[in-house]
Coordinates of C-alpha atoms in Angstrom, one line a residue:
M1 CA 38.9 105.9 -35.6
T2 CA 39.9 104.3 -32.8
H3 CA 38.7 101.8 -31.1
P4 CA 37.6 100.9 -27.5
P5 CA 39.9 98.5 -25.6
K6 CA 39.2 94.7 -25.1
S7 CA 37.2 94.2 -22.3
S8 CA 39.6 90.4 -20.7
A9 CA 35.8 90.5 -18.1
A10 CA 33.2 87.7 -19.1
P11 CA 30.4 88.8 -22.3
P12 CA 27.1 88.8 -20.6
V13 CA 24.4 85.5 -20.0
R14 CA 21.1 86.2 -21.0
P15 CA 18.4 84.8 -18.9
G16 CA 18.1 80.6 -18.4
T17 CA 21.4 79.9 -20.6
V18 CA 23.7 76.4 -18.6
T19 CA 27.2 78.0 -19.2
A20 CA 30.2 76.5 -18.2
A21 CA 32.6 76.4 -14.9
V22 CA 36.2 76.9 -15.8
V23 CA 38.7 75.6 -15.0
P24 CA 41.7 77.4 -14.2
P25 CA 45.2 76.4 -15.5
Q26 CA 47.0 73.8 -13.2
A27 CA 50.4 73.9 -13.2
G28 CA 52.6 70.8 -13.8
H29 CA 50.5 69.3 -16.7
G30 CA 52.3 69.5 -20.2
G31 CA 50.7 71.6 -22.1
G32 CA 49.0 73.7 -20.2
G33 CA 46.3 71.8 -19.8
A34 CA 44.8 71.4 -16.3
A35 CA 42.9 67.5 -15.4
P36 CA 39.6 67.7 -14.6
A37 CA 38.6 67.5 -10.7
P38 CA 37.9 63.5 -9.5
A39 CA 34.4 63.2 -9.6
V40 CA 32.3 62.6 -6.8
P41 CA 30.0 59.4 -6.7
G42 CA 26.4 59.9 -5.8
P43 CA 24.6 57.9 -3.6
A44 CA 24.1 54.3 -3.7
R45 CA 21.1 53.1 -5.1
R46 CA 18.8 51.0 -2.9
T47 CA 17.8 47.9 -4.0
A48 CA 14.0 46.4 -4.6
F49 CA 13.9 44.4 -1.5
A50 CA 14.7 46.8 0.7
E51 CA 12.6 49.0 -1.7
G52 CA 9.6 46.3 -1.1
V53 CA 10.5 46.1 2.9
D54 CA 10.3 50.5 3.6
R55 CA 7.0 50.8 1.2
V56 CA 5.7 47.3 3.9
R57 CA 7.5 49.1 7.0
A58 CA 5.6 52.0 5.8
A59 CA 2.2 50.6 4.8
A60 CA 2.5 49.1 8.7
T61 CA 2.3 52.2 10.0
T62 CA -1.9 52.9 8.9
E63 CA -4.4 50.1 10.2
P64 CA -4.7 48.4 6.7
G65 CA -1.7 47.7 6.2
R66 CA -2.0 46.5 9.7
L67 CA -4.9 44.4 8.8
R68 CA -3.3 42.8 5.7
V69 CA 0.0 41.6 7.7
I70 CA -2.6 39.9 9.9
G71 CA -4.8 38.6 7.9
A72 CA -1.3 37.1 5.8
V73 CA 0.4 35.8 9.3
L74 CA -2.6 34.1 10.0
A75 CA -3.5 33.0 6.6
A76 CA -0.3 31.5 6.6
L77 CA -0.3 29.5 10.1
V78 CA -3.5 28.0 9.0
V79 CA -1.6 26.2 6.6
A80 CA 0.7 25.7 7.8
F81 CA -1.1 23.6 10.7
G82 CA -3.4 21.9 7.8
A83 CA -0.1 21.2 6.3
V84 CA 2.2 19.4 9.3
T85 CA -0.7 17.8 10.9
A86 CA -1.4 16.3 7.0
V87 CA 2.2 15.3 6.6
Q88 CA 2.8 13.9 10.9
T89 CA -0.6 11.7 10.2
S90 CA -0.2 10.8 7.0
D91 CA 3.5 8.4 8.9
R92 CA 1.7 7.5 11.0
A93 CA -1.2 5.9 9.2
A94 CA 1.5 4.5 7.1
A95 CA 3.2 3.1 10.1
A96 CA 0.1 1.7 11.0
D97 CA -1.5 0.2 7.6
A98 CA 2.2 -1.2 8.0
V99 CA 1.6 -3.3 11.6
L100 CA -1.3 -4.6 10.1
H101 CA -0.5 -5.6 6.8
E102 CA 3.5 -5.8 6.4
S103 CA 5.3 -6.0 9.8
Q104 CA 3.3 -8.3 11.7
P105 CA 2.4 -11.1 9.4
L106 CA 6.1 -11.5 7.7
S107 CA 6.4 -12.1 11.8
S108 CA 3.7 -14.6 12.1
A109 CA 5.2 -16.1 9.0
A110 CA 9.1 -16.2 10.3
A111 CA 7.4 -18.0 13.8
D112 CA 5.7 -20.3 11.2
I113 CA 8.8 -21.2 8.6
Y114 CA 11.1 -21.8 12.8
R115 CA 8.1 -23.6 13.7
S116 CA 7.5 -26.0 10.8
L117 CA 10.5 -27.1 10.3
A118 CA 11.0 -27.6 14.1
D119 CA 7.6 -30.4 13.3
A120 CA 8.8 -31.5 10.9
N121 CA 12.2 -32.9 13.0
T122 CA 9.5 -34.3 15.4
A123 CA 6.8 -36.2 12.8
A124 CA 10.5 -37.7 11.1
S125 CA 12.0 -39.1 14.1
S126 CA 8.4 -40.6 15.5
G127 CA 8.3 -41.9 12.0
F128 CA 11.9 -43.8 12.0
L129 CA 11.0 -45.1 15.6
A130 CA 8.4 -46.1 14.0
G131 CA 9.8 -48.4 11.4
G132 CA 9.1 -49.9 8.2
Q133 CA 5.3 -49.9 10.4
E134 CA 5.7 -46.2 9.5
T135 CA 2.3 -44.5 9.2
G136 CA 1.1 -42.3 6.0
A137 CA -0.8 -39.7 8.5
S138 CA 2.7 -39.3 10.1
R139 CA 4.7 -39.4 6.6
E140 CA 2.0 -36.7 4.4
R141 CA 2.2 -34.2 8.3
Y142 CA 6.7 -34.4 7.2
E143 CA 5.7 -33.5 3.8
K144 CA 3.6 -30.5 5.2
D145 CA 6.3 -29.2 6.9
I146 CA 8.6 -29.1 4.5
R147 CA 6.3 -27.4 2.1
T148 CA 5.5 -25.2 4.7
A149 CA 8.7 -23.8 4.9
A150 CA 9.5 -23.5 1.4
A151 CA 6.3 -21.4 1.3
G152 CA 7.4 -19.4 4.2
L153 CA 10.8 -18.9 2.2
V154 CA 10.0 -17.4 -0.1
Q155 CA 6.8 -15.5 0.2
A156 CA 9.9 -14.0 3.2
A157 CA 12.0 -13.4 -0.1
E158 CA 9.9 -11.5 -1.0
N159 CA 9.0 -9.1 1.8
S160 CA 13.2 -8.4 2.1
E161 CA 15.3 -5.7 1.0
P162 CA 17.9 -7.5 -1.7
D163 CA 21.5 -6.9 0.3
S164 CA 19.9 -7.4 3.9
P165 CA 20.5 -9.6 6.3
A166 CA 17.3 -11.9 6.5
A167 CA 18.1 -11.8 3.0
A168 CA 21.8 -13.7 3.4
T169 CA 19.4 -15.7 6.1
I170 CA 16.6 -16.8 3.8
A171 CA 19.5 -17.6 2.1
E172 CA 20.6 -20.1 3.9
L173 CA 17.5 -21.8 5.6
N174 CA 17.0 -22.5 1.4
Q175 CA 20.1 -24.0 1.3
L176 CA 19.9 -26.4 4.5
L177 CA 16.4 -27.5 3.8
P178 CA 18.2 -29.5 0.7
E179 CA 20.7 -31.7 2.2
Y180 CA 18.0 -32.1 6.0
K181 CA 15.6 -33.7 3.7
G182 CA 18.7 -36.0 2.3
L183 CA 19.4 -36.7 5.5
I184 CA 17.1 -38.0 6.0
E185 CA 15.9 -39.9 3.7
R186 CA 19.0 -41.8 3.8
A187 CA 17.9 -42.4 7.7
R188 CA 14.9 -44.1 6.2
A189 CA 16.1 -46.2 3.2
N190 CA 18.5 -47.1 6.3
N191 CA 16.7 -47.6 8.4
R192 CA 13.6 -49.4 6.5
L193 CA 17.0 -52.4 6.3
G194 CA 17.6 -52.6 9.5
Y195 CA 20.9 -51.1 9.3
P196 CA 22.1 -48.5 12.5
L197 CA 23.8 -46.0 9.9
G198 CA 20.1 -45.5 9.4
G199 CA 20.0 -44.0 13.5
A200 CA 23.6 -42.3 12.8
Y201 CA 22.3 -40.4 10.2
L202 CA 19.0 -38.9 12.1
R203 CA 21.0 -37.4 14.3
Y204 CA 23.5 -35.8 12.6
A205 CA 20.0 -34.1 9.9
N206 CA 18.4 -32.8 14.1
D207 CA 21.6 -31.8 14.8
T208 CA 21.5 -29.5 10.8
M209 CA 19.0 -28.6 12.1
Q210 CA 19.2 -27.5 15.9
T211 CA 22.7 -26.7 15.9
K212 CA 21.7 -24.4 12.6
M213 CA 17.9 -24.3 10.7
L214 CA 17.1 -23.7 14.0
P215 CA 19.7 -20.6 15.1
A216 CA 18.6 -19.6 11.2
A217 CA 14.8 -20.2 11.9
E218 CA 15.1 -17.7 15.3
K219 CA 17.6 -15.2 13.6
L220 CA 14.9 -14.3 10.4
Y221 CA 12.1 -14.1 13.5
V222 CA 13.4 -11.3 16.2
S223 CA 14.7 -9.7 12.6
Q224 CA 11.2 -10.1 11.7
N225 CA 9.2 -9.3 15.8
A226 CA 12.1 -6.0 15.7
R227 CA 10.5 -4.4 11.6
L228 CA 7.5 -4.2 13.6
R229 CA 8.5 -2.2 16.7
A230 CA 10.3 0.0 15.0
D231 CA 6.5 0.2 12.9
Y232 CA 5.1 0.7 16.5
A233 CA 7.0 3.1 17.4
D234 CA 6.7 5.5 13.6
A235 CA 2.7 4.6 14.7
T236 CA 2.2 5.4 18.4
P237 CA 4.4 9.4 19.2
Y238 CA 2.1 12.2 18.9
P239 CA 2.7 14.6 16.4
W240 CA 4.0 16.9 19.4
I241 CA 5.0 19.8 16.6
A242 CA 1.2 19.5 14.3
I243 CA -0.2 20.2 18.0
A244 CA 2.3 22.5 19.1
V245 CA 0.7 24.5 15.3
G246 CA -2.2 24.4 16.3
V247 CA -2.4 26.0 18.9
A248 CA -0.1 28.5 17.8
A249 CA -2.6 28.9 14.9
L250 CA -6.0 29.2 17.4
G251 CA -3.6 32.0 20.1
A252 CA -3.3 33.8 17.2
L253 CA -6.9 33.2 15.7
G254 CA -8.3 34.4 19.6
W255 CA -5.7 38.0 19.8
A256 CA -7.0 38.4 16.3
Q257 CA -10.7 38.3 17.3
R258 CA -10.0 40.4 19.9
R259 CA -7.6 42.8 18.8
N260 CA -11.3 43.7 16.1
Y261 CA -13.2 43.7 20.0
R262 CA -10.9 46.0 21.1
R263 CA -10.9 48.7 18.3
T264 CA -14.2 48.5 16.5
H265 CA -16.7 46.8 19.6
R266 CA -18.2 44.2 17.4
V267 CA -18.3 40.9 18.4
L268 CA -18.4 38.9 16.1
N269 CA -16.4 39.0 12.7
H270 CA -18.0 35.5 10.6
G271 CA -14.8 35.0 8.3
L272 CA -12.2 35.3 12.4
V273 CA -14.8 32.4 13.8
A274 CA -15.0 30.3 10.4
G275 CA -11.4 30.3 11.1
T276 CA -11.0 29.5 14.6
A277 CA -13.4 26.7 13.8
A278 CA -12.1 24.9 10.9
T279 CA -8.6 25.2 12.3
T280 CA -10.4 24.1 16.7
C281 CA -11.7 21.1 14.3
V282 CA -8.8 20.0 13.0
L283 CA -6.6 20.4 15.9
L284 CA -9.4 18.3 18.3
W285 CA -10.0 15.5 15.6
L286 CA -6.1 14.9 15.3
V287 CA -5.5 14.7 19.5
I288 CA -8.2 12.8 19.4
G289 CA -8.5 10.3 17.1
H290 CA -4.7 10.4 17.6
S291 CA -5.3 9.4 20.6
V292 CA -7.4 6.5 20.0
A293 CA -5.3 5.1 17.9
R294 CA -1.9 5.2 20.4
A295 CA -4.5 3.5 22.9
D296 CA -5.1 0.4 20.4
L297 CA -2.3 0.2 18.6
N298 CA -0.9 -0.5 22.0
D299 CA -3.5 -2.4 23.3
S300 CA -2.5 -4.4 19.6
Y301 CA 0.8 -5.0 21.0
D302 CA -0.1 -5.7 24.5
H303 CA -2.9 -7.7 24.0
G304 CA -1.8 -9.6 20.6
V305 CA 1.6 -8.7 19.7
R306 CA 3.4 -10.1 23.2
S307 CA 0.8 -13.3 23.4
L308 CA 1.3 -14.3 20.8
N309 CA 5.3 -14.4 20.4
V310 CA 4.7 -15.6 24.0
L311 CA 2.3 -18.8 22.0
N312 CA 4.8 -18.9 20.0
D313 CA 7.7 -20.3 22.3
A314 CA 5.8 -22.1 24.0
R315 CA 5.3 -24.1 21.1
I316 CA 8.2 -24.2 20.2
A317 CA 9.7 -25.7 23.4
S318 CA 6.7 -27.9 23.1
L319 CA 8.2 -29.2 19.2
K320 CA 11.3 -29.7 20.9
A321 CA 10.7 -31.3 23.8
R322 CA 9.0 -33.7 21.2
G323 CA 12.3 -33.8 19.0
N324 CA 14.1 -34.7 22.3
E325 CA 12.1 -37.4 23.7
N326 CA 12.0 -39.2 20.1
L327 CA 14.8 -39.2 19.7
T328 CA 16.4 -40.3 23.6
L329 CA 15.5 -43.3 21.8
V330 CA 16.7 -42.7 19.2
N331 CA 20.3 -42.3 20.7
R332 CA 19.8 -45.5 24.1
G333 CA 22.4 -43.0 25.9
A334 CA 24.8 -43.3 23.1
E335 CA 26.2 -39.7 23.3
T336 CA 25.3 -38.4 26.8
V337 CA 26.2 -35.2 28.8
E338 CA 27.9 -34.3 32.4
V339 CA 25.1 -32.8 34.5
E340 CA 26.7 -33.2 38.2
P341 CA 29.9 -33.9 38.8
G342 CA 31.1 -37.6 37.6
R343 CA 27.2 -37.7 36.6
F344 CA 26.3 -38.2 33.1
Q345 CA 23.3 -38.3 31.5
D346 CA 21.1 -38.8 27.6
K347 CA 21.6 -36.2 25.7
F348 CA 18.4 -35.7 24.4
D349 CA 16.6 -37.0 27.8
V350 CA 18.8 -33.2 29.3
A351 CA 17.8 -31.3 26.3
F352 CA 13.7 -32.3 26.3
K353 CA 13.6 -31.2 30.2
D354 CA 15.3 -27.8 29.0
S355 CA 12.5 -28.1 26.8
M356 CA 10.3 -28.8 28.7
K357 CA 10.8 -25.4 31.7
D358 CA 10.7 -24.0 28.5
L359 CA 7.4 -24.4 27.7
A360 CA 5.7 -24.2 31.0
A361 CA 7.8 -20.6 31.2
G362 CA 5.4 -19.8 28.1
L363 CA 2.3 -21.1 29.3
A364 CA 2.8 -18.9 32.2
A365 CA 3.2 -15.9 30.5
A366 CA 0.6 -16.1 27.6
G367 CA -1.6 -17.7 30.7
D368 CA -0.6 -13.5 32.3
L369 CA -1.7 -11.8 29.2
A370 CA -4.7 -13.5 27.6
D371 CA -7.7 -10.5 28.9
D372 CA -10.6 -13.2 28.0
A373 CA -11.9 -16.4 29.0
A374 CA -11.1 -17.2 25.1
G375 CA -7.6 -16.5 25.1
R376 CA -7.3 -18.5 28.5
E377 CA -8.7 -22.2 28.4
P378 CA -6.9 -23.0 25.8
V379 CA -3.7 -22.2 27.6
E380 CA -5.0 -23.6 30.8
S381 CA -5.9 -26.9 28.8
A382 CA -2.3 -26.4 27.6
G383 CA -0.8 -26.8 31.3
G384 CA -2.6 -29.7 32.0
N385 CA -1.3 -31.8 29.1
M386 CA 2.3 -31.1 29.6
K387 CA 1.6 -32.2 33.3
V388 CA 0.0 -35.9 31.5
W389 CA 2.7 -35.4 29.1
Q390 CA 5.8 -34.8 32.2
E391 CA 4.1 -37.9 34.3
R392 CA 3.6 -40.4 30.5
H393 CA 7.0 -39.5 29.5
K394 CA 8.8 -41.0 33.5
E395 CA 6.8 -43.2 32.2
A396 CA 8.5 -44.2 29.7
R397 CA 12.2 -43.1 31.1
D398 CA 11.6 -45.7 34.5
A399 CA 10.7 -48.3 31.1
D400 CA 13.9 -47.6 28.8
D401 CA 15.6 -47.7 31.8
S402 CA 14.5 -50.9 32.9
G403 CA 15.5 -52.2 29.6
D404 CA 12.5 -53.0 28.8
Y405 CA 12.5 -50.4 25.1
Q406 CA 9.6 -51.6 23.3
T407 CA 7.0 -50.6 26.6
A408 CA 9.5 -47.3 26.3
L409 CA 8.1 -46.8 22.9
D410 CA 4.4 -48.2 23.1
R411 CA 4.9 -45.2 25.8
I412 CA 6.1 -42.6 23.4
I413 CA 4.8 -43.2 19.7
G414 CA 2.2 -46.4 20.3
A415 CA -1.4 -46.6 20.1
K416 CA -4.2 -44.7 22.5
A417 CA -4.9 -47.8 24.2
D418 CA -0.9 -47.0 25.4
K419 CA -1.6 -43.8 26.3
P420 CA 1.4 -42.2 24.7
T421 CA 3.0 -39.2 25.0
G422 CA 2.4 -38.6 22.2
E423 CA -1.6 -37.7 22.7
C424 CA -0.1 -35.2 25.3
F425 CA 1.9 -33.7 23.0
D426 CA -1.1 -32.9 19.7
S427 CA -3.5 -31.3 22.6
V428 CA -0.5 -29.8 24.0
D429 CA -0.1 -28.2 19.5
H430 CA -3.8 -28.4 19.2
N431 CA -4.6 -25.8 22.3
L432 CA -1.1 -24.1 21.5
D433 CA -2.9 -23.2 18.4
V434 CA -6.4 -23.1 19.5
A435 CA -4.8 -20.3 21.3
L436 CA -2.8 -18.7 18.3
K437 CA -5.4 -17.9 16.0
H438 CA -7.5 -16.2 19.5
E439 CA -5.3 -14.4 20.1
Q440 CA -4.2 -13.5 16.0
G441 CA -7.6 -12.7 16.0
E442 CA -7.4 -10.0 18.8
F443 CA -4.1 -8.0 17.5
R444 CA -6.2 -7.4 14.4
Q445 CA -9.5 -6.8 16.1
A446 CA -7.9 -3.9 18.2
A447 CA -4.4 -3.1 15.4
G448 CA -7.3 -2.4 12.8
D449 CA -9.9 -0.1 15.4
G450 CA -6.3 2.4 15.5
L451 CA -5.8 2.2 11.5
G452 CA -9.2 3.2 11.2
A453 CA -9.3 6.5 13.7
M454 CA -7.1 7.9 11.2
T455 CA -8.7 7.7 8.6
G456 CA -9.3 10.3 6.8
L457 CA -7.0 12.3 9.1
T458 CA -4.9 13.3 6.4
V459 CA -7.7 15.1 3.9
G460 CA -9.7 16.2 6.3
A461 CA -6.7 18.0 8.2
A462 CA -5.6 19.6 4.5
V463 CA -9.0 20.2 3.7
L464 CA -10.3 22.3 6.6
A465 CA -6.7 23.8 7.1
V466 CA -7.8 25.7 3.4
L467 CA -11.4 26.8 4.5
G468 CA -9.6 28.6 7.4
A469 CA -7.5 30.2 6.2
A470 CA -9.7 31.5 4.0
G471 CA -12.1 32.0 6.6
A472 CA -9.7 34.3 8.5
L473 CA -9.0 36.5 5.2
L474 CA -11.8 36.9 4.3
G475 CA -12.5 38.3 8.1
I476 CA -9.9 40.9 7.4
G477 CA -11.0 41.7 4.2
R478 CA -14.1 42.5 5.5
R479 CA -12.4 44.7 7.6
L480 CA -10.6 45.8 5.0
S481 CA -13.7 47.6 2.5
E482 CA -14.6 49.5 5.6
Y483 CA -12.2 51.0 5.1
R484 CA -12.4 52.2 1.1

C-alpha cells in the first residue's frame, strides 16, 4: 500500500488559534539556531502628575471646570490676603508695643542714669564747698542719686543682650561707680580735717565722672535711642504687600462677578458679594487703621521723643554747668586753659560757660517743639531762671577775682538771702522736670493711641478673610449646582 508523499506545508490553522511566528535561521550562529530579534520599546508611561494636569486641562474646557478653577483662585487670593495682613500687622503692632513699653522706657532710664550721675557729682561738689557745714539735704541728695543710678544700671542690664555693646557699657559703669564713691569719700574725709588733699581727690573724682562715667552713660543713652528709632522704623511703614494682595483679591472678585453677570444676566451672586464685602472691610480696616496708627506714632515721636531728648540734654547741661561752677571755687585757678593766644582762664569756668550755651540751645529747641501751653510754660520759666543764674554767676566770679572768696562762696551755695546761684539751678532743674513729665505723658498718650489703632486688626483680618473665602466658594458652588 502506498502512502502519499509528506508535504512541507504548514498544517491548517483552526479559526481562533494563536500561532507563534517562525523566525528563519540566520547564518553565523552555532548550532544552526537564530538569535531572537530585539524587542521594540513601547511608549513611555506618563507620570500621575502629568495625567492629572491633562485631566484638569480637559475639565477647564467645560464651564463647570472653569468655575471650579475660578473658585479655587478666588479662595486662595482672599486667604492669602488675610494671611499677609495678619503677618504684617502683627509685626507692626509688636514694634509699636515695644516703642511704648520697652525701648522708650529704657531710653528714659538711660537718660535718668546720666542725669543721676551728673547730679551726684554736682551734689558732691556742693557738699565739699560747705566743708564741715555740709547739710543733711545735700548728703541725702548725693546718696539718692547714687542709688538711682545703681538701680537704673540693674534695670538696663536686665533688658540688654548678654554680649551686646550696651551690656559692656553697663559693666564698665558698674565697675566705675564704686571707684567714684571711694574717691568722693576720701575727698570729704580730708576736707573735714582741713587737708588740701581733699580738693585733689574731688578733682580726680570729677575727672573720673567727666571723662569716663558720663561718656559711658551717654553711650548707653545713644544706644537705647537707636533701639527706639529702630522700633519706630518697624512700626510705621505701610504694609504695601498686604495692600497689593488685597487689591488683587478685590479685582479678581469683581472680575468673577462681571463674568457671572455676562453669562447669566444675574446682577448679584450672594456668595461673591459676601466675599467682596469681607475683603473690602479688611482692606479698609488695614489702610485706615494703619494710617491712624502711623499718624499717632509719628506724633509721639515728633512731639514726645524729640521733646524728651532735647529736654534731657538741657537738664544734663544744667547739671554740668552747676558742677563746673562749684569746681571753679574748689579749683581756684589751679588748672587753666588757653582761650586765646597768651590768655588763660580757669578750666572749670570755661566749661561752665560752654554748658550754659548748651542749656540755652536745648531750651530754645524744647520751646520750638512744645505744642501746647503746658509744655511751653515750664521751658520759658527755665529760660528766665537761666538768665538770672548767669547774672549771679558773674557777680560771684567778680567777687572771687577780687579776692573776696567768702562772698563768692555765698553767691554760689549761700542762704536764700544771699541770692545764690544754687537757687537758680534748682529752679531750672525743677521746671525741666515738670516739662519732662508733661512730654512723657504726651508720648504715652500718642503712642498708646497708635498701638490701639492696630488692636484687633490681626485677628479680625484673619477671621474676615476666612469668611470672605467661604463666601466666594459658596457663590461659585451655587453656580455649579445649576449644572447638576
